[in-house]
Structures are given as structure tokens and as C-alpha cells.
Coordinates of N, CA and C in Angstrom, one line a residue:
M272 N -87.4 -127.4 61.8 CA -86.0 -127.5 61.5 C -85.6 -129.0 61.5
N273 N -84.9 -129.4 60.5 CA -84.4 -130.7 60.4 C -83.0 -130.8 61.0
T274 N -83.0 -131.4 62.2 CA -81.7 -131.5 63.0 C -80.6 -132.1 62.2
E275 N -80.9 -133.2 61.5 CA -79.9 -133.9 60.8 C -79.3 -133.0 59.7
Q276 N -80.1 -132.2 59.0 CA -79.6 -131.3 58.0 C -78.7 -130.3 58.6
V277 N -79.1 -129.7 59.7 CA -78.4 -128.7 60.4 C -77.0 -129.3 60.8
R278 N -77.0 -130.5 61.3 CA -75.7 -131.1 61.8 C -74.8 -131.3 60.6
Y279 N -75.4 -131.7 59.4 CA -74.6 -132.0 58.2 C -74.0 -130.7 57.7
V280 N -74.8 -129.7 57.6 CA -74.3 -128.4 57.1 C -73.2 -127.9 58.0
D281 N -73.5 -127.9 59.3 CA -72.5 -127.4 60.3 C -71.2 -128.2 60.2
N282 N -71.3 -129.5 59.9 CA -70.1 -130.3 59.8 C -69.3 -130.0 58.6
V283 N -69.9 -129.7 57.5 CA -69.2 -129.3 56.3 C -68.5 -128.0 56.5
I284 N -69.1 -127.1 57.1 CA -68.5 -125.8 57.4 C -67.3 -125.9 58.3
T285 N -67.5 -126.6 59.4 CA -66.4 -126.6 60.4 C -65.3 -127.6 60.1
S286 N -65.5 -128.5 59.2 CA -64.5 -129.5 58.8 C -63.6 -128.9 57.6
R287 N -64.1 -127.9 57.0 CA -63.3 -127.2 55.9 C -62.1 -126.5 56.5
H288 N -60.9 -126.8 55.9 CA -59.7 -126.1 56.3 C -58.8 -126.0 55.1
S289 N -57.8 -125.2 55.1 CA -56.9 -125.1 54.0 C -56.0 -126.3 54.0
V290 N -56.0 -127.1 52.9 CA -55.2 -128.3 52.8 C -54.0 -127.9 52.0
R291 N -52.8 -128.4 52.5 CA -51.5 -128.0 51.9 C -50.7 -129.2 51.4
A292 N -51.4 -130.3 51.2 CA -50.8 -131.5 50.5 C -51.9 -132.3 49.9
F293 N -51.9 -132.5 48.6 CA -52.9 -133.2 47.9 C -52.4 -134.4 47.2
L294 N -53.3 -135.4 47.0 CA -53.0 -136.5 46.2 C -53.1 -136.2 44.7
D295 N -52.5 -137.0 43.8 CA -52.6 -136.6 42.4 C -53.8 -137.3 41.8
T296 N -54.7 -137.7 42.6 CA -56.0 -138.3 42.1 C -56.7 -137.3 41.2
P297 N -57.1 -137.6 40.0 CA -57.8 -136.6 39.2 C -59.2 -136.3 39.8
V298 N -59.7 -135.1 39.4 CA -61.1 -134.7 39.8 C -61.9 -134.7 38.5
A299 N -63.1 -135.4 38.6 CA -63.9 -135.5 37.4 C -64.4 -134.1 37.0
M300 N -64.4 -133.8 35.7 CA -64.9 -132.5 35.3 C -66.4 -132.3 35.6
Q301 N -67.2 -133.4 35.6 CA -68.6 -133.2 35.9 C -68.7 -132.8 37.4
T302 N -67.9 -133.3 38.2 CA -67.9 -132.9 39.7 C -67.6 -131.4 39.8
I303 N -66.6 -131.0 39.1 CA -66.3 -129.5 39.1 C -67.5 -128.7 38.6
H304 N -68.1 -129.2 37.5 CA -69.2 -128.5 37.0 C -70.4 -128.4 38.0
D305 N -70.6 -129.5 38.7 CA -71.7 -129.6 39.7 C -71.4 -128.6 40.8
I306 N -70.1 -128.5 41.3 CA -69.7 -127.6 42.3 C -70.0 -126.2 42.0
L307 N -69.6 -125.8 40.7 CA -69.8 -124.4 40.3 C -71.2 -124.1 40.1
A308 N -72.0 -125.1 39.7 CA -73.5 -124.9 39.5 C -74.2 -124.6 40.8
V309 N -73.7 -125.2 41.9 CA -74.2 -124.9 43.2 C -73.7 -123.6 43.7
A310 N -72.4 -123.4 43.5 CA -71.7 -122.2 44.1 C -72.2 -120.9 43.5
C311 N -72.7 -120.9 42.3 CA -73.1 -119.7 41.7 C -74.5 -119.2 42.2
R312 N -75.0 -119.9 43.2 CA -76.2 -119.4 43.9 C -75.8 -118.4 45.0
A313 N -74.6 -118.1 45.1 CA -74.1 -117.1 46.0 C -74.8 -115.7 45.8
P314 N -75.0 -115.0 46.8 CA -75.6 -113.6 46.6 C -74.7 -112.7 45.9
S315 N -75.2 -111.8 45.2 CA -74.4 -110.7 44.6 C -75.3 -109.4 44.5
G316 N -74.6 -108.3 44.6 CA -75.4 -107.0 44.6 C -76.1 -106.9 43.3
T317 N -77.4 -106.7 43.4 CA -78.4 -106.5 42.3 C -78.2 -107.6 41.3
N318 N -77.8 -108.8 41.7 CA -77.6 -110.0 40.9 C -76.7 -109.8 39.7
T319 N -75.6 -109.0 40.0 CA -74.6 -108.8 38.9 C -73.8 -110.0 38.6
Q320 N -73.7 -111.0 39.6 CA -72.9 -112.2 39.3 C -71.6 -111.9 38.7
P321 N -70.7 -111.1 39.3 CA -69.5 -110.6 38.7 C -68.4 -111.6 38.5
W322 N -68.5 -112.8 39.0 CA -67.5 -113.8 39.0 C -67.2 -114.5 37.6
K323 N -66.0 -114.8 37.4 CA -65.6 -115.7 36.3 C -64.6 -116.7 36.8
V324 N -64.7 -117.9 36.4 CA -63.8 -119.0 36.9 C -63.1 -119.7 35.8
Y325 N -61.8 -119.8 35.9 CA -61.0 -120.6 35.0 C -60.6 -121.9 35.7
V326 N -61.0 -123.0 35.1 CA -60.6 -124.4 35.6 C -59.4 -124.8 34.9
V327 N -58.3 -124.9 35.6 CA -57.0 -125.1 35.0 C -56.5 -126.5 35.4
T328 N -56.2 -127.3 34.4 CA -55.7 -128.7 34.6 C -54.7 -129.0 33.5
G329 N -54.1 -130.2 33.6 CA -53.3 -130.7 32.5 C -52.1 -129.8 32.2
N330 N -51.9 -129.7 30.9 CA -50.7 -128.9 30.4 C -50.7 -127.5 30.8
K331 N -51.9 -126.9 30.8 CA -52.0 -125.4 31.2 C -51.6 -125.3 32.7
R332 N -52.1 -126.2 33.5 CA -51.7 -126.2 34.9 C -50.2 -126.3 35.1
A333 N -49.6 -127.2 34.3 CA -48.1 -127.4 34.4 C -47.4 -126.1 34.0
E334 N -47.9 -125.5 32.9 CA -47.3 -124.3 32.4 C -47.4 -123.1 33.5
M335 N -48.6 -123.0 34.1 CA -48.8 -122.0 35.1 C -47.8 -122.2 36.2
I336 N -47.7 -123.4 36.7 CA -46.9 -123.7 37.8 C -45.4 -123.4 37.5
N337 N -45.0 -123.9 36.3 CA -43.6 -123.8 36.0 C -43.2 -122.3 35.8
R338 N -44.0 -121.5 35.2 CA -43.7 -120.1 34.9 C -43.7 -119.3 36.2
V339 N -44.7 -119.5 37.1 CA -44.8 -118.8 38.3 C -43.7 -119.2 39.3
C340 N -43.4 -120.5 39.4 CA -42.3 -120.9 40.2 C -41.0 -120.3 39.8
S341 N -40.8 -120.2 38.5 CA -39.5 -119.6 38.0 C -39.5 -118.2 38.4
A342 N -40.6 -117.5 38.3 CA -40.7 -116.1 38.7 C -40.4 -115.9 40.2
Q343 N -41.0 -116.8 41.0 CA -40.8 -116.7 42.5 C -39.4 -117.0 42.9
I344 N -38.7 -117.9 42.2 CA -37.3 -118.2 42.5 C -36.5 -117.0 42.1
E345 N -36.7 -116.4 41.0 CA -36.0 -115.2 40.5 C -36.2 -114.1 41.5
L346 N -37.4 -113.9 42.0 CA -37.8 -112.9 42.9 C -37.0 -113.0 44.3
L347 N -36.9 -114.3 44.7 CA -36.2 -114.6 46.0 C -34.7 -114.2 45.8
A348 N -34.2 -114.4 44.6 CA -32.8 -114.1 44.4 C -32.5 -112.6 44.1
K349 N -33.6 -111.9 43.6 CA -33.4 -110.5 43.3 C -34.7 -109.8 43.8
P350 N -34.7 -109.5 45.1 CA -35.8 -108.8 45.7 C -36.2 -107.5 45.1
E351 N -35.2 -106.9 44.4 CA -35.5 -105.6 43.7 C -36.6 -105.7 42.6
L352 N -36.8 -106.9 42.2 CA -37.8 -107.2 41.1 C -39.2 -107.2 41.6
R353 N -39.4 -107.0 43.0 CA -40.7 -107.1 43.6 C -41.7 -106.1 43.0
Q354 N -41.2 -105.0 42.5 CA -42.1 -104.0 42.0 C -42.8 -104.5 40.7
H355 N -42.2 -105.4 40.0 CA -42.7 -106.0 38.8 C -43.8 -107.0 39.1
Y356 N -43.9 -107.4 40.4 CA -44.9 -108.5 40.7 C -45.8 -108.0 41.8
S357 N -46.4 -106.9 41.6 CA -47.3 -106.3 42.6 C -48.8 -106.7 42.4
E358 N -49.5 -106.8 43.4 CA -50.9 -107.1 43.3 C -51.7 -105.9 42.7
T359 N -52.8 -106.2 42.1 CA -53.7 -105.1 41.6 C -54.5 -104.5 42.7
F360 N -54.6 -105.2 43.9 CA -55.3 -104.6 45.0 C -54.6 -105.2 46.3
A361 N -54.7 -104.4 47.3 CA -54.0 -104.8 48.6 C -54.9 -105.8 49.4
Y362 N -54.4 -107.0 49.5 CA -55.1 -108.0 50.3 C -54.8 -107.7 51.8
Y363 N -53.6 -107.4 52.1 CA -53.2 -107.1 53.5 C -53.0 -105.7 53.8
P364 N -53.0 -105.2 55.0 CA -52.8 -103.8 55.3 C -51.3 -103.4 55.2
E365 N -51.0 -102.2 55.0 CA -49.6 -101.7 55.0 C -49.0 -101.7 56.4
T366 N -49.9 -101.4 57.4 CA -49.5 -101.4 58.7 C -50.3 -102.3 59.6
W367 N -49.7 -103.3 60.2 CA -50.4 -104.3 61.0 C -50.6 -103.8 62.5
I368 N -51.7 -104.1 63.0 CA -52.0 -103.8 64.4 C -52.5 -105.0 65.2
S369 N -52.5 -105.0 66.5 CA -53.0 -106.1 67.3 C -54.5 -106.0 67.3
P370 N -55.2 -107.2 67.3 CA -54.7 -108.5 67.5 C -54.4 -109.3 66.2
Y371 N -54.5 -108.6 65.0 CA -54.4 -109.3 63.7 C -53.0 -109.7 63.5
I372 N -52.0 -108.9 63.8 CA -50.6 -109.3 63.6 C -50.3 -110.5 64.4
G373 N -50.8 -110.6 65.7 CA -50.6 -111.7 66.6 C -51.1 -113.0 66.0
R374 N -52.3 -112.9 65.4 CA -52.9 -114.1 64.8 C -52.1 -114.6 63.6
R375 N -51.7 -113.6 62.8 CA -50.9 -113.9 61.6 C -49.6 -114.7 62.0
R376 N -48.9 -114.1 63.0 CA -47.7 -114.8 63.4 C -47.9 -116.2 64.0
E377 N -49.0 -116.3 64.8 CA -49.3 -117.6 65.4 C -49.6 -118.6 64.2
N378 N -50.3 -118.1 63.2 CA -50.6 -119.0 62.1 C -49.3 -119.5 61.4
G379 N -48.5 -118.5 61.0 CA -47.2 -118.8 60.3 C -46.3 -119.7 61.0
W380 N -46.0 -119.3 62.3 CA -45.0 -120.1 63.0 C -45.6 -121.4 63.5
G381 N -46.9 -121.5 63.6 CA -47.6 -122.8 64.0 C -47.4 -123.8 62.8
L382 N -47.6 -123.3 61.6 CA -47.4 -124.1 60.4 C -46.0 -124.5 60.2
Y383 N -45.1 -123.6 60.3 CA -43.6 -123.9 60.2 C -43.1 -124.8 61.3
G384 N -43.6 -124.6 62.5 CA -43.2 -125.4 63.6 C -43.6 -126.9 63.4
L385 N -44.8 -127.1 62.8 CA -45.3 -128.4 62.6 C -44.4 -129.1 61.5
L386 N -43.9 -128.3 60.6 CA -43.0 -128.8 59.5 C -41.5 -128.9 59.9
G387 N -41.2 -128.4 61.1 CA -39.9 -128.5 61.6 C -39.0 -127.4 61.0
I388 N -39.6 -126.3 60.6 CA -38.9 -125.1 60.0 C -38.7 -124.0 61.1
Q389 N -37.4 -123.7 61.4 CA -37.1 -122.7 62.4 C -37.0 -121.3 61.7
K390 N -36.9 -120.3 62.5 CA -36.8 -118.9 61.9 C -35.5 -118.7 61.1
T391 N -34.5 -119.5 61.5 CA -33.2 -119.3 60.8 C -33.2 -120.2 59.5
D392 N -34.1 -121.0 59.3 CA -34.1 -121.9 58.1 C -34.7 -121.2 56.9
K393 N -33.9 -120.3 56.3 CA -34.3 -119.5 55.2 C -34.6 -120.3 54.0
D394 N -33.8 -121.3 53.7 CA -34.0 -122.2 52.5 C -35.2 -123.0 52.7
K395 N -35.5 -123.5 53.8 CA -36.7 -124.3 54.1 C -38.0 -123.5 54.0
M396 N -37.9 -122.2 54.5 CA -39.0 -121.3 54.4 C -39.3 -121.0 52.9
A397 N -38.2 -120.8 52.1 CA -38.4 -120.4 50.7 C -39.0 -121.6 50.0
A398 N -38.6 -122.8 50.3 CA -39.1 -124.0 49.7 C -40.6 -124.2 50.0
Q399 N -41.0 -123.9 51.3 CA -42.4 -124.0 51.7 C -43.2 -123.0 51.0
Q400 N -42.7 -121.8 50.8 CA -43.4 -120.7 50.1 C -43.6 -121.1 48.7
L401 N -42.6 -121.8 48.1 CA -42.7 -122.2 46.7 C -43.9 -123.3 46.5
R402 N -44.2 -124.0 47.6 CA -45.2 -125.0 47.5 C -46.6 -124.4 47.2
N403 N -46.8 -123.1 47.5 CA -48.0 -122.4 47.1 C -48.1 -122.4 45.6
F404 N -47.0 -122.2 44.9 CA -47.1 -122.0 43.5 C -47.0 -123.4 42.8
Q405 N -46.9 -124.4 43.6 CA -47.0 -125.8 43.0 C -48.4 -126.4 43.3
L406 N -49.3 -125.5 43.8 CA -50.7 -125.8 44.2 C -50.7 -126.9 45.2
F407 N -49.6 -127.1 45.9 CA -49.5 -128.2 46.9 C -49.8 -129.5 46.3
D408 N -49.5 -129.6 45.0 CA -49.7 -130.8 44.2 C -51.2 -131.1 43.8
A409 N -52.1 -130.2 44.1 CA -53.5 -130.4 43.7 C -53.6 -130.4 42.2
P410 N -54.4 -131.3 41.6 CA -54.5 -131.5 40.2 C -55.3 -130.4 39.5
V411 N -56.0 -129.6 40.3 CA -56.9 -128.5 39.7 C -56.6 -127.2 40.3
A412 N -56.5 -126.1 39.5 CA -56.5 -124.8 40.0 C -57.8 -124.1 39.5
L413 N -58.4 -123.4 40.4 CA -59.6 -122.6 40.0 C -59.2 -121.1 40.2
C414 N -59.1 -120.4 39.1 CA -58.7 -119.0 39.1 C -59.9 -118.1 39.0
F415 N -60.1 -117.3 39.9 CA -61.3 -116.4 40.0 C -61.0 -115.0 39.6
T416 N -61.7 -114.5 38.7 CA -61.5 -113.1 38.2 C -62.8 -112.3 38.2
V417 N -62.6 -111.0 38.2 CA -63.7 -110.0 38.1 C -63.3 -109.0 37.0
N418 N -64.3 -108.4 36.4 CA -64.0 -107.3 35.5 C -63.5 -106.1 36.2
T419 N -62.5 -105.4 35.7 CA -61.8 -104.3 36.4 C -62.8 -103.1 36.5
V420 N -63.8 -103.1 35.8 CA -64.8 -101.9 35.9 C -65.6 -102.0 37.2
M421 N -65.6 -103.2 37.8 CA -66.5 -103.4 38.9 C -65.8 -102.9 40.2
G422 N -66.6 -102.6 41.2 CA -66.1 -102.0 42.4 C -65.8 -103.0 43.5
V423 N -65.5 -102.5 44.7 CA -65.1 -103.4 45.8 C -66.2 -104.4 46.1
G424 N -67.5 -104.1 45.9 CA -68.6 -105.0 46.1 C -68.4 -106.3 45.4
A425 N -67.9 -106.2 44.2 CA -67.7 -107.4 43.3 C -66.8 -108.4 44.0
K426 N -65.8 -107.9 44.7 CA -64.9 -108.8 45.4 C -65.6 -109.4 46.6
M427 N -66.5 -108.7 47.2 CA -67.3 -109.3 48.3 C -68.2 -110.4 47.7
D428 N -68.7 -110.2 46.6 CA -69.6 -111.1 45.9 C -68.8 -112.4 45.5
I429 N -67.7 -112.2 44.9 CA -66.9 -113.4 44.4 C -66.4 -114.1 45.6
A430 N -66.1 -113.4 46.7 CA -65.6 -114.1 47.9 C -66.7 -115.1 48.5
M431 N -68.0 -114.6 48.4 CA -69.0 -115.5 48.9 C -69.2 -116.7 48.0
M432 N -69.0 -116.4 46.7 CA -69.1 -117.5 45.7 C -68.0 -118.5 45.9
M433 N -66.8 -118.0 46.2 CA -65.7 -118.9 46.5 C -65.9 -119.8 47.8
Q434 N -66.5 -119.2 48.8 CA -66.8 -119.9 50.0 C -67.8 -121.1 49.6
N435 N -68.8 -120.8 48.8 CA -69.7 -121.8 48.3 C -68.9 -122.9 47.6
V436 N -68.0 -122.6 46.8 CA -67.2 -123.6 46.0 C -66.5 -124.5 47.0
M437 N -65.9 -123.9 48.0 CA -65.1 -124.7 49.0 C -66.0 -125.6 49.8
L438 N -67.2 -125.1 50.2 CA -68.1 -126.0 50.9 C -68.7 -127.1 50.1
A439 N -69.1 -126.7 48.8 CA -69.7 -127.7 47.9 C -68.6 -128.8 47.6
A440 N -67.4 -128.4 47.5 CA -66.3 -129.4 47.3 C -66.1 -130.3 48.5
K441 N -66.2 -129.7 49.7 CA -66.0 -130.5 50.9 C -67.1 -131.5 51.0
A442 N -68.3 -131.1 50.7 CA -69.5 -132.0 50.8 C -69.3 -133.2 49.8
R443 N -68.5 -133.0 48.8 CA -68.3 -134.1 47.8 C -67.0 -134.9 48.1
G444 N -66.4 -134.7 49.3 CA -65.2 -135.4 49.6 C -63.9 -134.8 49.1
L445 N -64.0 -133.6 48.6 CA -62.8 -132.9 48.1 C -62.3 -131.8 49.1
D446 N -61.1 -131.4 48.9 CA -60.6 -130.3 49.8 C -60.0 -129.2 48.9
T447 N -59.7 -128.1 49.6 CA -59.3 -126.9 48.9 C -58.3 -126.1 49.7
C448 N -57.7 -125.2 49.0 CA -56.8 -124.2 49.7 C -56.9 -122.9 48.9
P449 N -57.6 -121.9 49.4 CA -57.7 -120.6 48.8 C -56.3 -119.9 48.9
Q450 N -55.8 -119.3 47.8 CA -54.5 -118.7 47.7 C -54.5 -117.4 47.1
A451 N -54.3 -116.3 47.9 CA -54.1 -115.0 47.3 C -52.7 -114.8 46.8
A452 N -51.8 -115.7 47.2 CA -50.4 -115.5 46.8 C -50.2 -115.4 45.3
W453 N -51.0 -116.1 44.6 CA -50.9 -116.0 43.1 C -51.2 -114.7 42.5
N454 N -51.8 -113.8 43.3 CA -52.2 -112.5 42.8 C -51.0 -111.6 42.4
H455 N -49.8 -111.9 43.1 CA -48.6 -111.2 42.8 C -48.1 -111.5 41.3
F456 N -48.5 -112.6 40.8 CA -48.1 -113.0 39.5 C -49.3 -113.0 38.5
H457 N -50.2 -112.1 38.7 CA -51.4 -112.1 37.9 C -51.1 -111.9 36.4
G458 N -50.1 -111.1 36.1 CA -49.7 -110.9 34.7 C -49.4 -112.2 34.0
I459 N -48.6 -113.1 34.6 CA -48.3 -114.4 34.1 C -49.5 -115.3 34.0
V460 N -50.3 -115.3 35.1 CA -51.4 -116.2 35.2 C -52.5 -115.8 34.1
L461 N -52.8 -114.6 34.0 CA -53.9 -114.1 33.1 C -53.5 -114.3 31.7
E462 N -52.2 -114.2 31.4 CA -51.7 -114.4 30.0 C -51.9 -115.9 29.7
I463 N -51.5 -116.8 30.6 CA -51.7 -118.2 30.3 C -53.1 -118.6 30.2
L464 N -54.0 -118.0 31.0 CA -55.4 -118.3 30.9 C -56.1 -117.7 29.6
G465 N -55.4 -116.8 29.0 CA -56.0 -116.2 27.8 C -57.1 -115.2 28.2
A466 N -57.0 -114.7 29.4 CA -58.0 -113.7 29.9 C -57.9 -112.4 29.2
P467 N -59.0 -111.7 29.0 CA -59.0 -110.4 28.4 C -58.3 -109.4 29.3
E468 N -57.9 -108.2 28.8 CA -57.2 -107.2 29.6 C -58.0 -106.6 30.7
D469 N -59.4 -106.7 30.6 CA -60.2 -106.0 31.5 C -60.6 -106.9 32.7
E470 N -59.8 -108.0 32.9 CA -60.1 -108.9 34.0 C -59.0 -108.8 35.0
E471 N -59.4 -109.0 36.3 CA -58.4 -108.9 37.4 C -58.5 -110.2 38.2
L472 N -57.3 -110.8 38.5 CA -57.3 -112.0 39.3 C -57.5 -111.7 40.8
V473 N -58.5 -112.4 41.4 CA -58.9 -112.1 42.8 C -58.3 -113.2 43.7
C474 N -58.3 -114.4 43.2 CA -57.9 -115.5 44.1 C -57.8 -116.8 43.2
T475 N -56.9 -117.7 43.7 CA -56.8 -119.0 43.1 C -57.0 -120.0 44.2
I476 N -57.8 -121.0 43.8 CA -58.1 -122.1 44.8 C -57.5 -123.4 44.3
A477 N -56.7 -124.1 45.1 CA -56.2 -125.4 44.8 C -57.3 -126.4 45.2
L478 N -57.7 -127.3 44.3 CA -58.8 -128.3 44.5 C -58.3 -129.7 44.2
G479 N -58.6 -130.6 45.1 CA -58.3 -132.0 44.9 C -58.6 -132.8 46.1
Y480 N -58.0 -134.0 46.2 CA -58.2 -134.9 47.3 C -57.0 -134.7 48.3
A481 N -57.3 -134.5 49.5 CA -56.3 -134.3 50.5 C -55.4 -135.5 50.7
D482 N -54.1 -135.4 50.9 CA -53.3 -136.5 51.3 C -53.5 -136.7 52.8
P483 N -54.1 -137.8 53.2 CA -54.4 -138.0 54.6 C -53.2 -138.3 55.5
E484 N -52.1 -138.7 54.8 CA -50.9 -139.1 55.5 C -49.9 -137.9 55.8
H485 N -50.1 -136.8 55.1 CA -49.1 -135.7 55.3 C -49.4 -134.9 56.5
I486 N -48.4 -134.7 57.3 CA -48.5 -134.0 58.6 C -49.1 -132.6 58.5
V487 N -48.8 -131.9 57.3 CA -49.2 -130.6 57.2 C -50.7 -130.4 57.2
N488 N -51.4 -131.5 56.9 CA -52.9 -131.4 56.8 C -53.5 -131.6 58.2
S489 N -52.7 -131.8 59.2 CA -53.2 -131.9 60.6 C -53.2 -130.5 61.2
F490 N -52.7 -129.5 60.5 CA -52.7 -128.1 61.0 C -54.0 -127.5 60.8
I491 N -54.7 -127.2 61.9 CA -56.0 -126.6 62.0 C -55.9 -125.3 62.8
T492 N -56.3 -124.2 62.1 CA -56.1 -122.9 62.8 C -57.3 -122.7 63.8
P493 N -57.0 -122.0 64.9 CA -58.0 -121.8 65.9 C -58.9 -120.7 65.5
R494 N -60.1 -120.6 66.2 CA -61.0 -119.5 65.9 C -61.4 -118.8 67.2
E495 N -61.6 -117.5 67.2 CA -62.0 -116.8 68.4 C -63.4 -117.2 68.8
A496 N -63.7 -117.1 70.0 CA -65.1 -117.4 70.5 C -66.0 -116.3 70.1
V497 N -67.3 -116.7 69.9 CA -68.3 -115.8 69.4 C -68.3 -114.5 70.2
E498 N -68.2 -114.6 71.6 CA -68.2 -113.5 72.5 C -67.1 -112.5 72.2
N499 N -66.0 -112.9 71.6 CA -64.9 -112.0 71.3 C -65.0 -111.2 70.1
F500 N -66.0 -111.5 69.2 CA -66.1 -110.7 68.0 C -67.5 -110.2 67.7
T501 N -68.4 -110.5 68.7 CA -69.8 -110.1 68.5 C -70.3 -109.1 69.5
V502 N -71.1 -108.2 69.0 CA -71.8 -107.2 69.9 C -73.3 -107.4 69.7
F503 N -73.9 -107.8 70.7 CA -75.4 -108.0 70.6 C -76.1 -106.7 71.0
V504 N -76.7 -106.0 70.1 CA -77.3 -104.7 70.3 C -78.8 -104.9 70.5
D505 N -79.3 -104.5 71.6 CA -80.8 -104.7 71.9 C -81.4 -103.3 72.3
Q506 N -81.0 -102.8 73.4 CA -81.5 -101.6 73.9 C -80.4 -100.6 74.3

């Protein structure tokens, strides 16, 4: 075992976190190509490799942001429109139970607290939610889709591929933020991407160089100890 390699890989994994403020520094297309070439070595059931990735930059990125932000603003003003912006699959449960709801609340209010947003600051909360659909100013959006004919296993496969993308990006000095929030506006996104009707949006990843001066990037979520989620089965 090469101790240095182990330390490097462990550091890439543990230093990755969701970045919510990016610089406008461009990302070289060759770098993105290299990241995807590494990431596609992710495992997939019977080597189906069900993933498809759209690299969105420039004018298309701007169009995607503008149209989805407009839809989000309209939705905030008219909540009854929510039925028109439903996900194609449920990311979160309909009913929350402990300990998951507690962790979710801790995450949300920890982030808002860092930004000075109180529970009564509805306008500030809405503005922060809108930041999702501005890609937190990241210059690149990676939109991941699967064919609708595929089963739930395909989403497991593409999730492993996306993890590879985030780690390969981190190893190259880039940062990421995986965002399921875009799934509500899949109709708009897929139309802009020119995706065929048999594709389903699974996740969007914001990719770029983190803004080291922005306080939001100091927000690091805690993790449970191994003993709290592991059962060692021997005899």
C-alpha cells in the first residue's frame, strides 16, 4: 500500500463539499473532457453506462439560468403553479422521520444562520433559493440525464459517476455543487439542451473555481461517526 496515495485520495474525498459561491474564472474544455473521461470508469450494472452529460456554458447557460429563474420567481408568487413544475421522480420522502428530518433542519438553518438569514426573512430566503438557479455564479453546468426506459439502478449508476466527476474535479483544483433543485424545471432545461423526449434529468452539477473569500464556502456539513451507521456482522 502506498501511504502517500492513500493520503491523497482520502484528502480529495474529505475536502470535497458543496460550494455555493464561484468565481467567474472559465474552465478549460479540455479539463472538463479529462474529468468526464476519468469519471466514466464508474461501475454500472452489466456495464450499461446509462449516463449522458450535457456541458452547458456561454449563451445556453445564460438562457437556462434566465428562464428557470423566471419560472422560480413566478412560482414563488403563485404557489398554485407548483403542479406544473413537478419532478419526474421523488428525491425526498413524502413523510420525514427522525433522524433525517433533524439533519435536514440542521443543514438548512446552519447555512441560513451563517448568511444572517432568520426564519422570518422570507425575502432573503427566497433570494438564497434563487441562487441555486444562478448556479451560484459557476461558469459551467453539467446536466446528467438517463433514458426513461431505464430502472432505478440507472440512477444508482449515474450517482456513482457524478461522485467521480466531483472528485476528479476536486483533484484538479475545481469545486462543485450537486443540485437536484433543477429537476423541478426539467421541462425547461431539457428543451434548452435539445434533449430527446426519452431522457430524464437526474441532477445538475455547478462546476467552477470556488470563491475563497465568500463566507458561504466556509459552511461544512458534519458527518455521523462510523459507529452510528455501521453494523459489523461476524457471528
